[in-house]
Short mmCIF file of C-alpha atoms in Angstrom, two decimals:
data_model
loop_
_atom_site.label_atom_id
_atom_site.label_comp_id
_atom_site.label_asym_id
_atom_site.label_seq_id
_atom_site.Cartn_x
_atom_site.Cartn_y
_atom_site.Cartn_z
CA UNK A 1 31.36 -7.95 10.15
CA UNK A 2 30.07 -5.22 12.77
CA UNK A 3 26.71 -4.45 13.73
CA UNK A 4 25.36 -2.02 11.55
CA UNK A 5 24.60 1.19 13.06
CA UNK A 6 22.98 4.78 12.55
CA UNK A 7 24.97 6.38 9.30
CA UNK A 8 27.20 9.47 9.83
CA UNK A 9 29.52 11.24 7.75
CA UNK A 10 33.27 11.53 8.44
CA UNK A 11 33.02 14.80 9.96
CA UNK A 12 30.12 13.77 12.20
CA UNK A 13 27.54 16.23 9.89
CA UNK A 14 24.55 15.53 7.30
CA UNK A 15 24.73 17.37 4.09
CA UNK A 16 23.63 16.79 0.59
CA UNK A 17 26.09 16.37 -1.73
CA UNK A 18 25.62 16.58 -5.73
CA UNK A 19 25.57 12.81 -6.06
CA UNK A 20 22.82 12.95 -3.66
CA UNK A 21 20.86 15.44 -6.06
CA UNK A 22 21.90 13.47 -9.08
CA UNK A 23 20.36 10.43 -7.77
CA UNK A 24 16.98 11.80 -7.18
CA UNK A 25 16.83 13.75 -10.18
CA UNK A 26 17.52 10.52 -12.38
CA UNK A 27 15.11 8.82 -10.44
CA UNK A 28 12.19 11.47 -10.93
CA UNK A 29 13.23 12.24 -14.45
CA UNK A 30 13.83 8.70 -15.79
CA UNK A 31 16.73 10.08 -18.03
CA UNK A 32 19.44 7.26 -19.25
CA UNK A 33 21.82 10.19 -19.43
CA UNK A 34 21.04 11.63 -15.87
CA UNK A 35 22.16 8.00 -14.82
CA UNK A 36 25.25 8.09 -17.05
CA UNK A 37 26.39 11.06 -14.68
CA UNK A 38 25.49 9.36 -11.55
CA UNK A 39 27.72 6.55 -12.55
CA UNK A 40 30.37 9.00 -13.33
CA UNK A 41 29.76 10.85 -10.44
CA UNK A 42 30.56 7.90 -8.12
CA UNK A 43 33.42 6.54 -10.11
CA UNK A 44 35.73 10.46 -9.90
CA UNK A 45 34.58 11.86 -6.56
CA UNK A 46 34.45 10.51 -3.29
CA UNK A 47 30.48 11.19 -1.91
CA UNK A 48 29.66 7.55 -1.21
CA UNK A 49 30.40 7.80 2.21
CA UNK A 50 28.48 11.20 2.96
CA UNK A 51 25.00 11.45 4.94
CA UNK A 52 22.15 13.56 3.21
CA UNK A 53 19.71 15.55 5.80
CA UNK A 54 16.75 13.82 3.77
CA UNK A 55 16.30 10.54 5.31
CA UNK A 56 19.69 10.10 6.93
CA UNK A 57 20.32 8.72 3.72
CA UNK A 58 23.84 7.67 1.97
CA UNK A 59 23.83 7.39 -1.63
CA UNK A 60 23.54 3.64 -1.24
CA UNK A 61 20.24 4.17 0.72
CA UNK A 62 18.91 6.61 -1.99
CA UNK A 63 19.99 4.10 -5.02
CA UNK A 64 18.37 1.00 -3.00
CA UNK A 65 15.29 3.18 -3.27
CA UNK A 66 15.95 4.53 -6.90
CA UNK A 67 15.61 0.53 -7.70
CA UNK A 68 12.29 -0.33 -6.25
CA UNK A 69 10.76 2.63 -8.84
CA UNK A 70 13.08 2.27 -11.78
CA UNK A 71 10.63 2.63 -14.73
CA UNK A 72 12.29 0.64 -17.62
CA UNK A 73 14.79 -2.27 -18.33
CA UNK A 74 17.88 0.20 -19.40
CA UNK A 75 17.14 2.28 -16.49
CA UNK A 76 17.10 -0.67 -13.80
CA UNK A 77 20.54 -1.91 -15.52
CA UNK A 78 21.98 1.55 -14.93
CA UNK A 79 21.04 1.56 -11.07
CA UNK A 80 22.33 -1.94 -10.80
CA UNK A 81 25.62 -0.69 -11.65
CA UNK A 82 25.97 2.52 -9.84
CA UNK A 83 24.60 -0.14 -6.47
CA UNK A 84 27.54 -2.17 -7.51
CA UNK A 85 30.03 0.96 -7.84
CA UNK A 86 28.70 2.59 -4.81
CA UNK A 87 29.58 -0.41 -2.53
CA UNK A 88 32.79 -0.89 -4.21
CA UNK A 89 33.76 2.52 -3.25
CA UNK A 90 32.43 2.32 0.41
CA UNK A 91 31.32 -0.99 1.45
CA UNK A 92 30.63 0.05 5.08
CA UNK A 93 27.74 1.71 3.89
CA UNK A 94 25.85 -2.01 3.78
CA UNK A 95 25.87 -1.81 7.36
CA UNK A 96 24.53 1.31 7.81
CA UNK A 97 21.17 2.63 8.78
CA UNK A 98 19.21 5.76 7.90
CA UNK A 99 17.27 7.91 10.48
CA UNK A 100 14.48 5.54 10.47
CA UNK A 101 16.58 2.19 11.53
CA UNK A 102 16.97 1.07 7.86
CA UNK A 103 19.88 -0.36 5.94
CA UNK A 104 19.94 -0.03 2.32
CA UNK A 105 18.75 -4.16 1.67
CA UNK A 106 15.64 -3.13 3.70
CA UNK A 107 14.96 -0.37 1.33
CA UNK A 108 15.77 -2.24 -1.49
CA UNK A 109 13.01 -4.92 -0.26
CA UNK A 110 10.30 -2.39 0.16
CA UNK A 111 10.17 -1.44 3.45
CA UNK A 112 7.47 1.18 4.72
CA UNK A 113 7.76 2.89 1.78
CA UNK A 114 5.50 5.01 2.81
CA UNK A 115 8.27 6.36 4.46
CA UNK A 116 9.90 7.43 1.32
CA UNK A 117 6.85 8.71 -1.02
CA UNK A 118 8.09 11.01 -3.67
CA UNK A 119 6.21 14.12 -3.70
CA UNK A 120 7.16 14.56 -7.38
CA UNK A 121 5.61 11.40 -8.50
CA UNK A 122 2.88 10.27 -6.09
CA UNK A 123 1.47 7.72 -8.42
CA UNK A 124 4.78 5.72 -8.52
CA UNK A 125 4.93 2.13 -8.59
CA UNK A 126 7.13 0.07 -6.44
CA UNK A 127 9.00 -3.22 -7.10
CA UNK A 128 11.92 -4.49 -5.52
CA UNK A 129 14.49 -5.76 -7.87
CA UNK A 130 16.12 -8.97 -6.88
CA UNK A 131 19.39 -8.58 -8.88
CA UNK A 132 20.05 -5.16 -6.21
CA UNK A 133 19.24 -7.63 -3.79
CA UNK A 134 21.50 -10.00 -4.72
CA UNK A 135 24.26 -7.67 -5.27
CA UNK A 136 23.73 -6.17 -1.78
CA UNK A 137 23.42 -9.97 -0.36
CA UNK A 138 25.88 -12.11 -2.45
CA UNK A 139 29.38 -12.00 -1.92
CA UNK A 140 32.13 -11.01 -3.00
CA UNK A 141 30.70 -7.30 -2.32
CA UNK A 142 27.53 -8.15 -0.65
CA UNK A 143 27.06 -9.20 2.84
CA UNK A 144 24.48 -12.33 3.59
CA UNK A 145 24.28 -11.48 7.24
CA UNK A 146 22.44 -8.70 6.23
CA UNK A 147 19.18 -10.74 5.57
CA UNK A 148 18.65 -11.39 9.43
CA UNK A 149 19.80 -8.03 10.08
CA UNK A 150 16.91 -6.53 12.16
CA UNK A 151 15.79 -2.89 11.66
CA UNK A 152 16.43 -0.57 15.11
CA UNK A 153 16.86 2.94 15.62
CA UNK A 154 19.27 2.64 18.47
CA UNK A 155 21.77 -0.21 19.09
CA UNK A 156 20.21 -1.31 22.69
CA UNK A 157 16.59 -1.15 21.21
CA UNK A 158 14.62 -4.32 21.55
CA UNK A 159 10.76 -5.27 21.02
CA UNK A 160 9.34 -4.57 24.67
CA UNK A 161 11.15 -1.06 24.71
CA UNK A 162 9.70 0.48 21.45
CA UNK A 163 6.50 1.44 22.99
CA UNK A 164 4.06 -0.37 20.85
CA UNK A 165 5.95 0.52 17.29
CA UNK A 166 8.04 -2.50 17.42
CA UNK A 167 6.57 -3.81 14.27
CA UNK A 168 8.20 -0.52 12.36
CA UNK A 169 11.69 -0.73 14.01
CA UNK A 170 12.40 -4.33 14.28
CA UNK A 171 11.75 -6.15 11.74
CA UNK A 172 14.40 -8.04 8.98
CA UNK A 173 14.63 -7.46 5.22
CA UNK A 174 12.52 -10.67 4.47
CA UNK A 175 9.66 -9.20 6.67
CA UNK A 176 9.97 -5.76 4.42
CA UNK A 177 9.66 -7.88 1.18
CA UNK A 178 6.87 -10.18 2.41
CA UNK A 179 4.91 -6.85 2.92
CA UNK A 180 4.98 -6.24 -1.13
CA UNK A 181 3.72 -9.67 -2.84
CA UNK A 182 7.64 -10.59 -3.85
CA UNK A 183 8.51 -12.15 -6.67
CA UNK A 184 9.65 -15.67 -6.58
CA UNK A 185 13.46 -14.62 -7.92
CA UNK A 186 13.40 -12.04 -4.88
CA UNK A 187 12.51 -14.36 -2.43
CA UNK A 188 14.82 -17.13 -3.66
CA UNK A 189 17.79 -14.52 -3.27
CA UNK A 190 16.75 -13.82 0.20
CA UNK A 191 16.30 -17.12 1.80
CA UNK A 192 18.47 -19.28 -0.73
CA UNK A 193 21.53 -19.38 1.78
CA UNK A 194 21.77 -20.26 5.72
CA UNK A 195 21.27 -16.70 6.66
CA UNK A 196 17.95 -16.74 4.53
CA UNK A 197 16.81 -20.02 6.37
CA UNK A 198 17.62 -18.07 9.75
CA UNK A 199 15.31 -15.05 8.52
CA UNK A 200 11.95 -17.44 7.74
CA UNK A 201 11.90 -18.21 11.49
CA UNK A 202 13.06 -14.96 12.76
CA UNK A 203 9.65 -12.60 14.47
CA UNK A 204 9.41 -9.14 14.26
CA UNK A 205 8.35 -6.96 16.72
CA UNK A 206 4.96 -8.00 16.68
CA UNK A 207 6.06 -11.76 17.14
CA UNK A 208 5.29 -12.17 13.39
CA UNK A 209 7.36 -14.46 11.22
CA UNK A 210 7.95 -13.51 7.64
CA UNK A 211 5.03 -16.01 6.48
CA UNK A 212 2.73 -14.30 8.84
CA UNK A 213 3.50 -11.26 7.17
CA UNK A 214 2.82 -12.61 3.82
CA UNK A 215 -0.50 -13.94 5.26
CA UNK A 216 -1.64 -10.33 6.73
CA UNK A 217 -0.86 -8.38 3.28
CA UNK A 218 -2.38 -11.16 1.08
CA UNK A 219 0.60 -12.01 -0.46
CA UNK A 220 1.18 -15.42 -1.48
CA UNK A 221 2.17 -18.33 0.69
CA UNK A 222 3.09 -20.32 -2.32
CA UNK A 223 5.66 -18.31 -3.26
CA UNK A 224 7.37 -18.43 0.20
CA UNK A 225 6.77 -21.80 0.19
CA UNK A 226 8.22 -22.43 -3.05
CA UNK A 227 11.26 -20.24 -2.38
CA UNK A 228 12.06 -22.04 0.90
CA UNK A 229 15.10 -24.51 0.82
CA UNK A 230 12.85 -26.80 3.33
CA UNK A 231 9.83 -26.87 2.21
CA UNK A 232 9.05 -29.42 4.58
CA UNK A 233 9.66 -27.60 7.49
CA UNK A 234 6.91 -24.80 6.17
CA UNK A 235 4.23 -26.69 8.43
CA UNK A 236 6.35 -25.51 11.54
CA UNK A 237 6.70 -21.92 10.40
CA UNK A 238 3.21 -21.44 9.59
CA UNK A 239 2.16 -22.15 13.32
#
């Protein structure tokens, strides 16, 4: 797999398609029929590789965000189906980043949600869906390597070159999840494989491992320990 880079449309332009608008409308209106239209649009049209002017999102980025705000079980089921179909149509979307340097997996894990607050519903509650995260990370459709993918706006950026803002642009999806009081199910998906074990000891732009982020945000470290494939190693990770 190639390293994720900034998203761009085949023509090098950014535009909002009907699919982008349908996903946003379905998210805001919380309407199952609109989600059916989203799924039909993905199936019948070739718009999954077009980047929107809004946040530089591909449809997969928007679907990943929608999965964090789904208001009911039927809606999250529709959203999961749309994510699966979108990845099937344009698998390269897994690797591509938005204007803030995030992959769809970062967004699905709840990264810096304040970047993407919906003005239509400022009181919205965000919660990552572990099944969508599983779709994005587990074969045959997902990419396990993305669990260790750092969010950087430019390919050549490193922590020392980000002028004090490295914590915002140099972190993994696991760091993002640990900011949001993650569920055991979500963490098991993220750390259940070899890439997940690597992610547990990766440091973000502030030099923090995911467990440090969990402590800083008052998340339960027990949740991370419980999800770890090697709980005996947690004493080393906590240092």
